[in-house]
Short mmCIF file of C-alpha atoms in Angstrom, two decimals:
data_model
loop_
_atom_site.label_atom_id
_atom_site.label_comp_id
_atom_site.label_asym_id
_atom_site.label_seq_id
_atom_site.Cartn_x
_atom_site.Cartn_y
_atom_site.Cartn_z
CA UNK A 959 67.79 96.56 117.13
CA UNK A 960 65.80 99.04 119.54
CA UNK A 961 62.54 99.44 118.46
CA UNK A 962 59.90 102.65 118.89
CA UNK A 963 59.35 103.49 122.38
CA UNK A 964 57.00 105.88 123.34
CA UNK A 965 56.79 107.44 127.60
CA UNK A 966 54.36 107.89 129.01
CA UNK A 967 52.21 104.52 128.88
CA UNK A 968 49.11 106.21 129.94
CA UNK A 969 48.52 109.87 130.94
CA UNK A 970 45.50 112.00 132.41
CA UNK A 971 45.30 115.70 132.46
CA UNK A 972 42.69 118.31 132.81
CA UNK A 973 41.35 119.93 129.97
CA UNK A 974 43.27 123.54 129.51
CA UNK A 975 46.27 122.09 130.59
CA UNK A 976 49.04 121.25 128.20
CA UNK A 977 50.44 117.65 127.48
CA UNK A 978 54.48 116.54 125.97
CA UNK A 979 54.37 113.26 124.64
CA UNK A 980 57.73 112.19 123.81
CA UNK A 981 58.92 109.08 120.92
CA UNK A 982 62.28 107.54 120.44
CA UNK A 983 62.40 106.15 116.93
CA UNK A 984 63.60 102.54 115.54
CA UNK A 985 67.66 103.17 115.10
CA UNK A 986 68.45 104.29 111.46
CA UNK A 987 65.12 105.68 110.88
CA UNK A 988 65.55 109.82 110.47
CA UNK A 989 61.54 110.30 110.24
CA UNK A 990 58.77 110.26 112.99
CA UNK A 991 55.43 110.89 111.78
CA UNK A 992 52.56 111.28 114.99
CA UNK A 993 48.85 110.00 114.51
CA UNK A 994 45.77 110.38 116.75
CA UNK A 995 43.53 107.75 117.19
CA UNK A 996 40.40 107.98 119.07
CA UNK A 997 38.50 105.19 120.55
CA UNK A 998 37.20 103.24 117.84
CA UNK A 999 38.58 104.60 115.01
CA UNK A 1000 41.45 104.31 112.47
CA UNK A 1001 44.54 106.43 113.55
CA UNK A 1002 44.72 109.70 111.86
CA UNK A 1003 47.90 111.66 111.03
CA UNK A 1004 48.82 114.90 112.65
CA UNK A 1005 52.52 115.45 111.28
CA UNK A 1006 55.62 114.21 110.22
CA UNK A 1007 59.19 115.41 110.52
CA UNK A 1008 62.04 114.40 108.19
CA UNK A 1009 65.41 115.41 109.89
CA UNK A 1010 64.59 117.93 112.47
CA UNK A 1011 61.69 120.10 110.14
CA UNK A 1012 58.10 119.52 109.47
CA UNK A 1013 57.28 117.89 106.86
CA UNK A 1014 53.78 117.70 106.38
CA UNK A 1015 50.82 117.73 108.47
CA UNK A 1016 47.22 116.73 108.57
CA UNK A 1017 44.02 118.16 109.64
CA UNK A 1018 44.99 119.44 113.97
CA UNK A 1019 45.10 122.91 114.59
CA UNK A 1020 48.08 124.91 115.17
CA UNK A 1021 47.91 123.83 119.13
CA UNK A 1022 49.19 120.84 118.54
CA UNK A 1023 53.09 121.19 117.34
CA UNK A 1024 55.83 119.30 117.61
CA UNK A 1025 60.04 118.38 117.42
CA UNK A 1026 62.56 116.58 116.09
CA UNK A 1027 65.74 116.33 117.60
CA UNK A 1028 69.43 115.64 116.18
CA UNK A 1029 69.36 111.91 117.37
CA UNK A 1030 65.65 111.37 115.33
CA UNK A 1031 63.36 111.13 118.71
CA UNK A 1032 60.18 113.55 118.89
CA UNK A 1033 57.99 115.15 120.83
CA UNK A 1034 54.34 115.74 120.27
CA UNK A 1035 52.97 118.98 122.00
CA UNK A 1036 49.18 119.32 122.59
CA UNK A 1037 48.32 123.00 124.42
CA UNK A 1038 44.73 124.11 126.03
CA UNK A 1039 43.88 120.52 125.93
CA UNK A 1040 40.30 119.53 125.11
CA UNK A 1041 38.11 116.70 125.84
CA UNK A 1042 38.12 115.30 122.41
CA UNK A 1043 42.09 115.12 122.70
CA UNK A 1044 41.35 112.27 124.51
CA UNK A 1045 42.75 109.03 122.57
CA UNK A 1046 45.66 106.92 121.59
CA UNK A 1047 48.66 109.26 120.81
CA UNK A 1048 50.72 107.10 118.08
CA UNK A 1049 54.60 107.41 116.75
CA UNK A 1050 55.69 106.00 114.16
CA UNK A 1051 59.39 105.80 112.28
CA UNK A 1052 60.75 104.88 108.85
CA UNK A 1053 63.84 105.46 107.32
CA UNK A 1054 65.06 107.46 104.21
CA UNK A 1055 61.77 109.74 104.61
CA UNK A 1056 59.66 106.46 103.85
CA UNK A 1057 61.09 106.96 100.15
CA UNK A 1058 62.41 103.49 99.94
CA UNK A 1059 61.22 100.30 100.21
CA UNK A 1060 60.54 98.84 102.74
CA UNK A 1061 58.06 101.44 103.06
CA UNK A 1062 55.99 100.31 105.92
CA UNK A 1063 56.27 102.60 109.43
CA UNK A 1064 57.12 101.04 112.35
CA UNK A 1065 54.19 101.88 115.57
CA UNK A 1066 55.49 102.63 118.95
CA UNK A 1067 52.85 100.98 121.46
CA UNK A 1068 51.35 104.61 121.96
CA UNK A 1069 50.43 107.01 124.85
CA UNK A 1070 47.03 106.63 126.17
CA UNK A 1071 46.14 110.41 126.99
CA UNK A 1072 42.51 110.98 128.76
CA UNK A 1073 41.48 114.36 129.30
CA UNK A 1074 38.88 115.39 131.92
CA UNK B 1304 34.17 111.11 100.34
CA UNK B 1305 36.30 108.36 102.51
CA UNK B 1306 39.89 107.36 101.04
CA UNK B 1307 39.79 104.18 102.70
CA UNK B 1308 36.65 101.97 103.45
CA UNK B 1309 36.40 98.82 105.66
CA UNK B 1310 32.31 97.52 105.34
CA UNK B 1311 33.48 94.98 108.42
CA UNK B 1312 33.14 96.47 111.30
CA UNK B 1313 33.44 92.47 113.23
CA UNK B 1314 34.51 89.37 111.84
CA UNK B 1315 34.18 85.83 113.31
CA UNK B 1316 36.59 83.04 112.13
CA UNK B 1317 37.27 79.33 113.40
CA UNK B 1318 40.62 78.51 114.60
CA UNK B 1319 42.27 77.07 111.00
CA UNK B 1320 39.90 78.28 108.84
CA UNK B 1321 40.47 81.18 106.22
CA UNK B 1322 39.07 84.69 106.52
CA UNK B 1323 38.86 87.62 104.09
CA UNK B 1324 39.17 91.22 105.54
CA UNK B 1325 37.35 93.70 103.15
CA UNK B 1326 39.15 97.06 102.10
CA UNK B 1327 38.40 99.52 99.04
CA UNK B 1328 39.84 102.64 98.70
CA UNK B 1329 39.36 105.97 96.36
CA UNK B 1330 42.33 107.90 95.04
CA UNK B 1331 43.22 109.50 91.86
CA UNK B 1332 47.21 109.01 92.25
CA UNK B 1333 48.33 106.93 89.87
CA UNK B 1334 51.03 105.69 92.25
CA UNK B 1335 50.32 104.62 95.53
CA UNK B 1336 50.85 102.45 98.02
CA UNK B 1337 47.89 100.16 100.08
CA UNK B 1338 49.22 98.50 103.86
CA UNK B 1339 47.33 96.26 106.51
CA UNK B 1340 48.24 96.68 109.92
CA UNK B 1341 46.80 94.65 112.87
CA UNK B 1342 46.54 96.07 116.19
CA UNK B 1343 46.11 93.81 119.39
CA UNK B 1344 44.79 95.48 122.30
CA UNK B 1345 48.04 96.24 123.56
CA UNK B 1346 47.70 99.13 121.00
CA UNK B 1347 50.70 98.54 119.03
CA UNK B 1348 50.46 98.32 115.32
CA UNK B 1349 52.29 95.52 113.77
CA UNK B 1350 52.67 95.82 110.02
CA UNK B 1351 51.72 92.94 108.32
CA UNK B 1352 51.77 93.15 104.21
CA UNK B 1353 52.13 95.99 101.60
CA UNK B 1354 51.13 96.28 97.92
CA UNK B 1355 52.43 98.78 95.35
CA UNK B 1356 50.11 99.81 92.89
CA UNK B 1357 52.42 99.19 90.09
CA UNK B 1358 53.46 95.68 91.10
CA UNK B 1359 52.16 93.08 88.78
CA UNK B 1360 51.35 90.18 91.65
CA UNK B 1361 49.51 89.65 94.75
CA UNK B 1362 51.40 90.29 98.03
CA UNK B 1363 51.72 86.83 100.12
CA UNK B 1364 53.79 87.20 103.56
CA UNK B 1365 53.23 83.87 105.48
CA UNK B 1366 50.13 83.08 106.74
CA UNK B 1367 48.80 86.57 105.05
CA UNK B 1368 48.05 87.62 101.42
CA UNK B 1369 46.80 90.56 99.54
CA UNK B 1370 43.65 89.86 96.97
CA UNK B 1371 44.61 93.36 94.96
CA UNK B 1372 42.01 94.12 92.54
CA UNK B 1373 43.17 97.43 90.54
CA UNK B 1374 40.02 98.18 88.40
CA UNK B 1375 37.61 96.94 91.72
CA UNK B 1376 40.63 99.57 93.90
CA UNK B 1377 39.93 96.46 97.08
CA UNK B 1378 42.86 95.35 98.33
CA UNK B 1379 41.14 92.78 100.66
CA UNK B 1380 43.80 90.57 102.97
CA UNK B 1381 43.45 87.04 103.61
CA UNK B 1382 44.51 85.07 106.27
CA UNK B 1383 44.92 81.23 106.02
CA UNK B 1384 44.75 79.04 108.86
CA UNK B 1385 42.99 81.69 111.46
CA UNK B 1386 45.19 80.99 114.86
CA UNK B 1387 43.92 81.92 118.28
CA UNK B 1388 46.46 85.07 118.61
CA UNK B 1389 45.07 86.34 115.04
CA UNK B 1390 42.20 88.00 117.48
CA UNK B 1391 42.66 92.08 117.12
CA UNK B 1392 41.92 94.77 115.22
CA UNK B 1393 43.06 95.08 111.26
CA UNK B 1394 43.22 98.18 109.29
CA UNK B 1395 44.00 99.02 105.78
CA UNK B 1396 45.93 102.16 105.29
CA UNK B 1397 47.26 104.12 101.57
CA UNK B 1398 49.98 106.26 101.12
CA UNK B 1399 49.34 108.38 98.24
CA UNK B 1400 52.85 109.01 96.56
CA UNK B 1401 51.99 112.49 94.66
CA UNK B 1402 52.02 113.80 98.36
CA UNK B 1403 55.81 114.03 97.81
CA UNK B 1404 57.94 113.30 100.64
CA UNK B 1405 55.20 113.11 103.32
CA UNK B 1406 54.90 109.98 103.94
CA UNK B 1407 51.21 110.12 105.20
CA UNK B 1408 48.77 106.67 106.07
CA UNK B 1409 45.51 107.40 105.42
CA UNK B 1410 43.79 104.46 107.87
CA UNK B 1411 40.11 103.24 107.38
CA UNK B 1412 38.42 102.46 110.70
CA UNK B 1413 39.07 98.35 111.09
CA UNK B 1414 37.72 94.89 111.27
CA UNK B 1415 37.48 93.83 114.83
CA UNK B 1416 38.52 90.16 114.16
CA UNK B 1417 37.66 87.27 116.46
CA UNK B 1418 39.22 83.96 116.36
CA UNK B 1419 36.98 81.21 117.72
CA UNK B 1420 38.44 77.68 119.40
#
């Protein structure tokens, strides 16, 4: 059993510039939910989608948007990036919509994005 | 006001020994779920227990257990016989279930835990 990956390991960009961070979820799992954490800090969630639509989001403003895609892998968006984006970009899967037990998501080993 | 609070922000255990990672958390859900998760600094994080709020006792998985206090709202996880790789980062996390289908973590900031030889 495959489980999360997330490309690219590490990524630097200038700020203004925009940023695709891409996720390819544990097999079986139809929901990818993205979290930011900066250094230091407890990751914080910026979205979920449940079979291809959004299905909630947290606190990030509109420039940071995302997809889902038929086979359940994402992509996390970021435009007119900003210093503060910098941090750990995290994906994370569960299956059923995180409805059933076990309810615990499953962490990709994140994208390091630094913006300078 | 914070959802989820770790007081901890470093913790220093001998190898074999016990240790007690501190977590309280506010909600008004009467349904919810409370998760550790320990992150090495690889930056992966590995899930390591969960609690329900309606189940009647303690979590145990392994080496780790879940001291869930209800009335207190801690959910403090203990680890028995501290090993060498237990050195990382641990944070407590809640799902609030009224949120419907979004499955959302709310994370507090972590215990930096250090396993001495």
């Amino acid at each position: 059993e495959t489980g999360v990956t997330q490309s690219p390991t590490h990524l630097i960009k200038t700020r203004g510039q925009q940023v695709t961070l891409r996720c390819s979820s544990q097999s079986g799992h139809n929901t990818v939910s993205w979290y930011q954490q900066a250094l230091g800090q407890g990751p914080q969630f910026i979205f979920q989608y449940y079979r291809e639509e959004e299905n909630g989001r947290g606190n990030f403003p509109p420039r940071f948007s995302g997809l889902q895609f038929p086979n359940y892998s994402s992509e996390l968006n970021v435009n007119a990036l900003e210093l503060d984006d910098s941090a750990l970009y995290l994906c994370a899967s569960s299956p059923a919509g995180g409805l059933t037990l076990p309810y615990e998501q499953y962490f990709g080993p994140g994208t390091r994005l630094t913006v300078t | 006001a914070q959802k989820i609070t770790q007081t901890q922000p470093g913790m220093f255990v001998q190898e074999k020994e016990a240790v007690t990672l501190d977590c309280t958390y506010d909600t008004s859900d009467p349904s919810y779920g409370l998760f550790w998760y320990k992150q090495p600094s690889s930056g992966e994080m590995i899930f390591l227990i969960y609690q329900g709020s309606y189940d009647q006792q303690n979590a145990t998985e392994g080496r780790y257990s879940l001291n869930f206090q209800k009335a207190r709202k801690s959910a403090n996880l203990v680890i028995s016989a501290s090993q060498l790789g237990d050195s990382a980062m641990y944070f407590c996390a809640m799902r609030e279930n009224s949120g419907g289908s979004n499955y959302k973590l709310t994370f507090g900031k972590g215990t930096l835990l250090t396993v001495n030889p």
